[in-house]
mmCIF file of C-alpha atoms in Angstrom:
data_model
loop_
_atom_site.group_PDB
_atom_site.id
_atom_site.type_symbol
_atom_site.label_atom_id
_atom_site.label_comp_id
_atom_site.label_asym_id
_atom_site.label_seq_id
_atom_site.Cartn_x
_atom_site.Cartn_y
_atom_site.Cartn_z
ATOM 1 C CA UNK A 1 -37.985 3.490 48.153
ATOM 2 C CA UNK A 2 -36.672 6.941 48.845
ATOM 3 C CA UNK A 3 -35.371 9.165 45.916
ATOM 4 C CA UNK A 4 -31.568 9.699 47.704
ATOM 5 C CA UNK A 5 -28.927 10.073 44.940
ATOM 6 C CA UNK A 6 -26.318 7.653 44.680
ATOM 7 C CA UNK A 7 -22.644 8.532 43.914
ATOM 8 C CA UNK A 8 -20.608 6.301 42.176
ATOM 9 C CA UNK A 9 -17.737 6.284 40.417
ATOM 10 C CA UNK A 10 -17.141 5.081 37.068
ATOM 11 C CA UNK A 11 -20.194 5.320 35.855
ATOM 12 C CA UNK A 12 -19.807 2.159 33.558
ATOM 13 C CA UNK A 13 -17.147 -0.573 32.999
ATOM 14 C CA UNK A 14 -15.573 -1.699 30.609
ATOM 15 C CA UNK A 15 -13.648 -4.779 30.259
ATOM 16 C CA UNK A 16 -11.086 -5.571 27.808
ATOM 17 C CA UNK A 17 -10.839 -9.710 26.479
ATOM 18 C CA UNK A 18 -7.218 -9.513 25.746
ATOM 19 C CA UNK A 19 -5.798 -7.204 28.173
ATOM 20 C CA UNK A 20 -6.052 -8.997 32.074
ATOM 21 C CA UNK A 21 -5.328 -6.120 33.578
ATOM 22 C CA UNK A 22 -8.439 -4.480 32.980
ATOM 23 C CA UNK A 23 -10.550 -7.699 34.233
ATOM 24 C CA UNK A 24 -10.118 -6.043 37.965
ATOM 25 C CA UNK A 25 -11.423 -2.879 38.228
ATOM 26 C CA UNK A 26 -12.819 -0.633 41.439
ATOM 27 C CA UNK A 27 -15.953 0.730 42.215
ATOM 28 C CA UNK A 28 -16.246 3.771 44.391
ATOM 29 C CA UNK A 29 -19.027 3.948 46.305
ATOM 30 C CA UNK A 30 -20.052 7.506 48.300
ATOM 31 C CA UNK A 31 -21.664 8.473 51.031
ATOM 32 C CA UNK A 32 -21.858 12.246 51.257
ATOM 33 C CA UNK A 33 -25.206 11.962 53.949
ATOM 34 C CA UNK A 34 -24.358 13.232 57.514
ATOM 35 C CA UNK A 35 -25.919 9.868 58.234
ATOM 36 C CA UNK A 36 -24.363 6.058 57.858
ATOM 37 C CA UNK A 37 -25.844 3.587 55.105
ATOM 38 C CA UNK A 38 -25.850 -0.010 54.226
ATOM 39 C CA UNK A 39 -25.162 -0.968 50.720
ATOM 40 C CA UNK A 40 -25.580 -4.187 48.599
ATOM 41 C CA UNK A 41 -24.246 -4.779 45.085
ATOM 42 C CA UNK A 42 -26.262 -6.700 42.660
ATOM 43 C CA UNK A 43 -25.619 -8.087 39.032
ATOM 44 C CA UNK A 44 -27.434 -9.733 35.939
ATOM 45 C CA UNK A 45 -25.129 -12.048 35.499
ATOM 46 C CA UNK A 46 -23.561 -12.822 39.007
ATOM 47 C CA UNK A 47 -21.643 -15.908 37.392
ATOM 48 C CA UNK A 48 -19.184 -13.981 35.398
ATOM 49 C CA UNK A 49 -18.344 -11.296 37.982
ATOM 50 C CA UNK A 50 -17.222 -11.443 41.343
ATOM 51 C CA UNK A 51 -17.339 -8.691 43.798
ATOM 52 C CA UNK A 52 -15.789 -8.873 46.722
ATOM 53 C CA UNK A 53 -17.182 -7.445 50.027
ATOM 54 C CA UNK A 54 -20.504 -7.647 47.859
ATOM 55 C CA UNK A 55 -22.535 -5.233 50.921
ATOM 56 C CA UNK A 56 -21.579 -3.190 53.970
ATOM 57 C CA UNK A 57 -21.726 -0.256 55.820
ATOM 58 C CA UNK A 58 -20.341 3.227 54.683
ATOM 59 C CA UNK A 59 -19.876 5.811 57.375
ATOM 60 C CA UNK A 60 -20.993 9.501 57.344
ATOM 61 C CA UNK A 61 -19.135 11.483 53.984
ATOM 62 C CA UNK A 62 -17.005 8.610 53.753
ATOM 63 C CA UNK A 63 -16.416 6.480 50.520
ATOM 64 C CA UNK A 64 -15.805 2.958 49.638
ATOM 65 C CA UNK A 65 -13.837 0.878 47.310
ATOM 66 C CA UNK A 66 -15.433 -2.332 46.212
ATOM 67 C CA UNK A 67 -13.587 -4.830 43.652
ATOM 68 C CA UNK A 68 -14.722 -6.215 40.656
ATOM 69 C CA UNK A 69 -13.173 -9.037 38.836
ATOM 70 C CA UNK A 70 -14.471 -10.715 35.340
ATOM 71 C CA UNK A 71 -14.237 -14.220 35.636
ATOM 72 C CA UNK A 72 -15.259 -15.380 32.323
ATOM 73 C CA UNK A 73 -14.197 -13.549 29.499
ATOM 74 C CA UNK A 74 -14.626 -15.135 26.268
ATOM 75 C CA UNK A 75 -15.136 -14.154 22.434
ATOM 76 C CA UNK A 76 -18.613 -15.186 23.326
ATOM 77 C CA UNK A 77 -19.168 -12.695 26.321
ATOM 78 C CA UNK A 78 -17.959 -9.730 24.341
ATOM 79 C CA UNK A 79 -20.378 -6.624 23.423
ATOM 80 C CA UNK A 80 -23.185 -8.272 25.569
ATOM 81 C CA UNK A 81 -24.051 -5.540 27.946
ATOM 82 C CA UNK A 82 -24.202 -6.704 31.760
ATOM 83 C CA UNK A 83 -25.251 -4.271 35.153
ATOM 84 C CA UNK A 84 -24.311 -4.201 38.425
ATOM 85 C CA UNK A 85 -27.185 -2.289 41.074
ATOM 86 C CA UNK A 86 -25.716 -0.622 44.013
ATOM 87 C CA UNK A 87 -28.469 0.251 46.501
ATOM 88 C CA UNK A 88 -28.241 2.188 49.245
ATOM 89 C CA UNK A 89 -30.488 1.528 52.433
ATOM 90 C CA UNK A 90 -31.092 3.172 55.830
ATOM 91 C CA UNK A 91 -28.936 1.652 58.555
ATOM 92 C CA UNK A 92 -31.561 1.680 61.314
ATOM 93 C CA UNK A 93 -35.188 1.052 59.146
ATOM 94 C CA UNK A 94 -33.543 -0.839 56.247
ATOM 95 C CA UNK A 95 -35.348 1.177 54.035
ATOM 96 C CA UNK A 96 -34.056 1.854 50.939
ATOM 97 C CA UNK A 97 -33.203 4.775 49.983
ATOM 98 C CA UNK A 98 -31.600 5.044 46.107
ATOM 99 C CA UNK A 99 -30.127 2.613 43.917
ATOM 100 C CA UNK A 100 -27.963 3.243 40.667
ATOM 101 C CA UNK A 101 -27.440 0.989 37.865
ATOM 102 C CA UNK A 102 -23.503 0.705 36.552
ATOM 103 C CA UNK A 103 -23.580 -0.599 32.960
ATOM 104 C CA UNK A 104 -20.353 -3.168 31.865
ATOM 105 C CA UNK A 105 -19.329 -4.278 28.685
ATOM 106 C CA UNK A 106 -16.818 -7.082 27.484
ATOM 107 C CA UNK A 107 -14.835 -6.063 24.231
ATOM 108 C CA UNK A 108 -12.673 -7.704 22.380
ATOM 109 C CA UNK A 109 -9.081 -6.488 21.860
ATOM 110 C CA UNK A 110 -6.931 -4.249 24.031
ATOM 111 C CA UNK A 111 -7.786 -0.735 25.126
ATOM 112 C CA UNK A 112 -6.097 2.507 22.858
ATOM 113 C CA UNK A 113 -4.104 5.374 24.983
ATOM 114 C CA UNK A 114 -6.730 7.614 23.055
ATOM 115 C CA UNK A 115 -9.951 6.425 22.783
ATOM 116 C CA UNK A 116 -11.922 9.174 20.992
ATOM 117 C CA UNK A 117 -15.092 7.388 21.124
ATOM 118 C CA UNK A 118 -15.457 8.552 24.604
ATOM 119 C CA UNK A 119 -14.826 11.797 23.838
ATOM 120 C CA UNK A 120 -16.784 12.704 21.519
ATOM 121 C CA UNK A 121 -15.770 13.638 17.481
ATOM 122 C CA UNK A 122 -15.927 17.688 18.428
ATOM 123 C CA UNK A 123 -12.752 16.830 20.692
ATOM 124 C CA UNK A 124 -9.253 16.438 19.893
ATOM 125 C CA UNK A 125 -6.411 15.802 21.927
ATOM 126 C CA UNK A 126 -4.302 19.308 22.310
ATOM 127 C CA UNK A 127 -0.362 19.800 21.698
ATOM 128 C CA UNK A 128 1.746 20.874 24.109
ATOM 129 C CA UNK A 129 4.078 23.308 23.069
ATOM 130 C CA UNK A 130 7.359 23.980 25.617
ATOM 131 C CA UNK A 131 8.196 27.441 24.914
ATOM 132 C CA UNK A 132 11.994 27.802 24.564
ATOM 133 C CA UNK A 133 13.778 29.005 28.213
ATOM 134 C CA UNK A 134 16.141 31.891 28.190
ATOM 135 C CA UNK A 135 18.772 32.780 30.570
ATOM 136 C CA UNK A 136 18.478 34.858 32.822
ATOM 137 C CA UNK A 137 21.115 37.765 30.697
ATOM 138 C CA UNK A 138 19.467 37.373 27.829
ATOM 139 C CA UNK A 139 15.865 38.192 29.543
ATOM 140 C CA UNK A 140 18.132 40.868 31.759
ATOM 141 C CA UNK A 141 19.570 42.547 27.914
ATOM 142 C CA UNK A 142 16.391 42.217 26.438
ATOM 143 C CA UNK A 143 14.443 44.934 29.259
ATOM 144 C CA UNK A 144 17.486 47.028 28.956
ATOM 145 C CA UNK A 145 16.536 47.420 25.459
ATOM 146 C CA UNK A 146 13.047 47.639 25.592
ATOM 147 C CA UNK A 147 13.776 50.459 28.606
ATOM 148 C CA UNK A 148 16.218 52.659 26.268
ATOM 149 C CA UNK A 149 14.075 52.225 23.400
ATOM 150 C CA UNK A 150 11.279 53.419 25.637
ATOM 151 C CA UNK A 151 13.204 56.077 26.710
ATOM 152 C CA UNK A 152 14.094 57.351 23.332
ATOM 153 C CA UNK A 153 10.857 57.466 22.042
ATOM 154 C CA UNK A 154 10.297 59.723 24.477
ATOM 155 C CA UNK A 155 9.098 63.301 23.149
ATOM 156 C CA UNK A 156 11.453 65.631 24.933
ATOM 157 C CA UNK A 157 9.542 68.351 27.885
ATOM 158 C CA UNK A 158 9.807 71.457 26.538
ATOM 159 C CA UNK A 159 7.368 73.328 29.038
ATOM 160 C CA UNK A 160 9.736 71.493 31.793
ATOM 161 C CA UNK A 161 12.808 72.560 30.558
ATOM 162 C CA UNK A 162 11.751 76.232 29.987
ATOM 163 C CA UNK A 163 10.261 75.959 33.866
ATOM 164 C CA UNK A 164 13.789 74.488 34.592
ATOM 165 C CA UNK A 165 15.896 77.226 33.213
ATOM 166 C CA UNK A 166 13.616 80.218 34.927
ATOM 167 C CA UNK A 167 14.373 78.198 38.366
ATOM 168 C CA UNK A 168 17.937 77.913 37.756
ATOM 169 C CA UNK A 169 18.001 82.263 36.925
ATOM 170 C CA UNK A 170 16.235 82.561 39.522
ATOM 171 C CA UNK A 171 17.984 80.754 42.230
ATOM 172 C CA UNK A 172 21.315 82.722 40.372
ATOM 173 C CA UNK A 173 20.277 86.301 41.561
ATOM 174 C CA UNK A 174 20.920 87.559 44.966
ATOM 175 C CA UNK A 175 19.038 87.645 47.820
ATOM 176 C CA UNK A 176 17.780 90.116 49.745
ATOM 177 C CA UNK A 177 18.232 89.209 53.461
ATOM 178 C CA UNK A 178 22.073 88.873 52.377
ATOM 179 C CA UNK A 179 22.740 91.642 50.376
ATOM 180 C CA UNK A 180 26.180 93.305 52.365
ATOM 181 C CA UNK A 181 27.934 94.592 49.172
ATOM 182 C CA UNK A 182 26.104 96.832 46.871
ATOM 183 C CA UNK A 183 25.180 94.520 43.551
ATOM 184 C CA UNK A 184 24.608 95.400 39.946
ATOM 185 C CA UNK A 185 21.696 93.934 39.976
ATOM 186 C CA UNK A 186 18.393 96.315 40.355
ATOM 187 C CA UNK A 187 16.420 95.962 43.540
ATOM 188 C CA UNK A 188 13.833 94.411 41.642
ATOM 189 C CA UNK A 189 15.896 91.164 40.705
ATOM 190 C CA UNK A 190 16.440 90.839 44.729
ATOM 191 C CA UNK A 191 14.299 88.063 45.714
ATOM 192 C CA UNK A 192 13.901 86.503 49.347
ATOM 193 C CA UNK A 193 15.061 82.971 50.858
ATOM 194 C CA UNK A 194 11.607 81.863 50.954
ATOM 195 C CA UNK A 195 11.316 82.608 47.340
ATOM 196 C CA UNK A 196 14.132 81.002 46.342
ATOM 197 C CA UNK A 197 13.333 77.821 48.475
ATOM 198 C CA UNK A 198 10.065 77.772 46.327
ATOM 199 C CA UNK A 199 12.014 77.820 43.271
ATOM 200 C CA UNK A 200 13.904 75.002 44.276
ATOM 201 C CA UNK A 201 10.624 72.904 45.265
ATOM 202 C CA UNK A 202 9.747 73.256 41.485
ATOM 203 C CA UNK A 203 12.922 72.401 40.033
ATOM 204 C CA UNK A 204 13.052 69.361 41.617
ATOM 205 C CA UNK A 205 9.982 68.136 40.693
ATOM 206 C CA UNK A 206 10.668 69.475 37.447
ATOM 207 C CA UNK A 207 13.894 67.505 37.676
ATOM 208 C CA UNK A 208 12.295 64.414 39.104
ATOM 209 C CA UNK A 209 9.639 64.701 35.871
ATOM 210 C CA UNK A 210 12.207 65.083 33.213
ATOM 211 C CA UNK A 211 14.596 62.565 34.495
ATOM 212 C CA UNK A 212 12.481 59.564 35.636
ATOM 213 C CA UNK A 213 13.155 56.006 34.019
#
């Protein structure tokens, strides 16, 4: 026998006395080989079980369902552990080519909606917690806030304001190109139009700096 793995899922089975609807339960076999199989389905106690479609074929990365059905639960079948053998053998040689045991179990009662055996005592079951929706003003008030609080705490630019102000004078005086009438001004305070559209450059960026949100 080969040394293939084979998939299958549940790994075990468990069967509950007084609840029927766990006495069917599936078996899913796969086949993730680029290759087709054959598969058979064996048990150690064939007379309490019966599987239906018990072999067959399972194409290339293709899966199969196969049903199992306890058909004789009693008090005196519970906690004895039973297995079912799925093997899985070459379609053309026969060979086989992996097997895997599935282990089942009768138990009295009727399954919990919790059952922390299976999980382990380290694990507990969370709590959801559904955080409270607001509407869509209340979210809208509550960044207004945040955005003038923001703003207010703020320290105010006093290097940009002083840059500001000399802009401003200086975009005040006259210009030189356009000087027709004689000014008060000295000669010295004349300053070009390319000077002046320099000055203006800076104070909007100055402006843009100050005033952003």
């Amino acid at each position: 026998m080969k040394n293939f793995p084979v998939f299958v899922f549940p790994v075990s089975l468990e069967f509950y006395l007084n609840a029927r609807h766990t006495h069917k339960q599936l078996l899913t076999v796969y086949n993730p080989y680029d290759f087709s199989v054959n598969f058979k389905v064996l048990c150690t106690s064939p007379n309490k079980f019966t599987v239906i479609d018990p072999e067959g074929v399972i194409s290339p990365q293709s899966c199969i369902d196969i049903v199992v059905r306890y058909t004789q639960p009693s008090v005196a079948h519970c906690d004895t552990i039973e297995k079912f053998r799925i093997t899985m053998y070459d379609k053309n040689t026969q060979q086989a080519l992996g097997k895997r045991d599935i282990l089942t179990k009768l138990i009295e009662g009727e399954p919990s909606n919790v059952n922390l055996e299976n999980i382990g005592d380290s694990f507990h079951p969370l709590v959801t917690r559904i955080a409270p929706m607001r509407s869509i003003e209340e979210s809208t008030k509550v960044t207004c806030q945040r955005s003038l609080h923001h703003r207010e705490q703020q320290p105010v630019n006093v290097v940009a304001i002083a840059v500001s102000i000399c802009c401003i004078a200086a975009l005040i005086l006259p210009t030189q190109p356009e000087q027709v009438i004689k000014s008060q001004w000295p000669d010295w305070l004349h300053i070009g139009s390319n000077l002046k559209l320099v000055f203006s450059f800076v104070l909007g960026l100055v402006c843009m700096l100050v005033l952003r949100p």
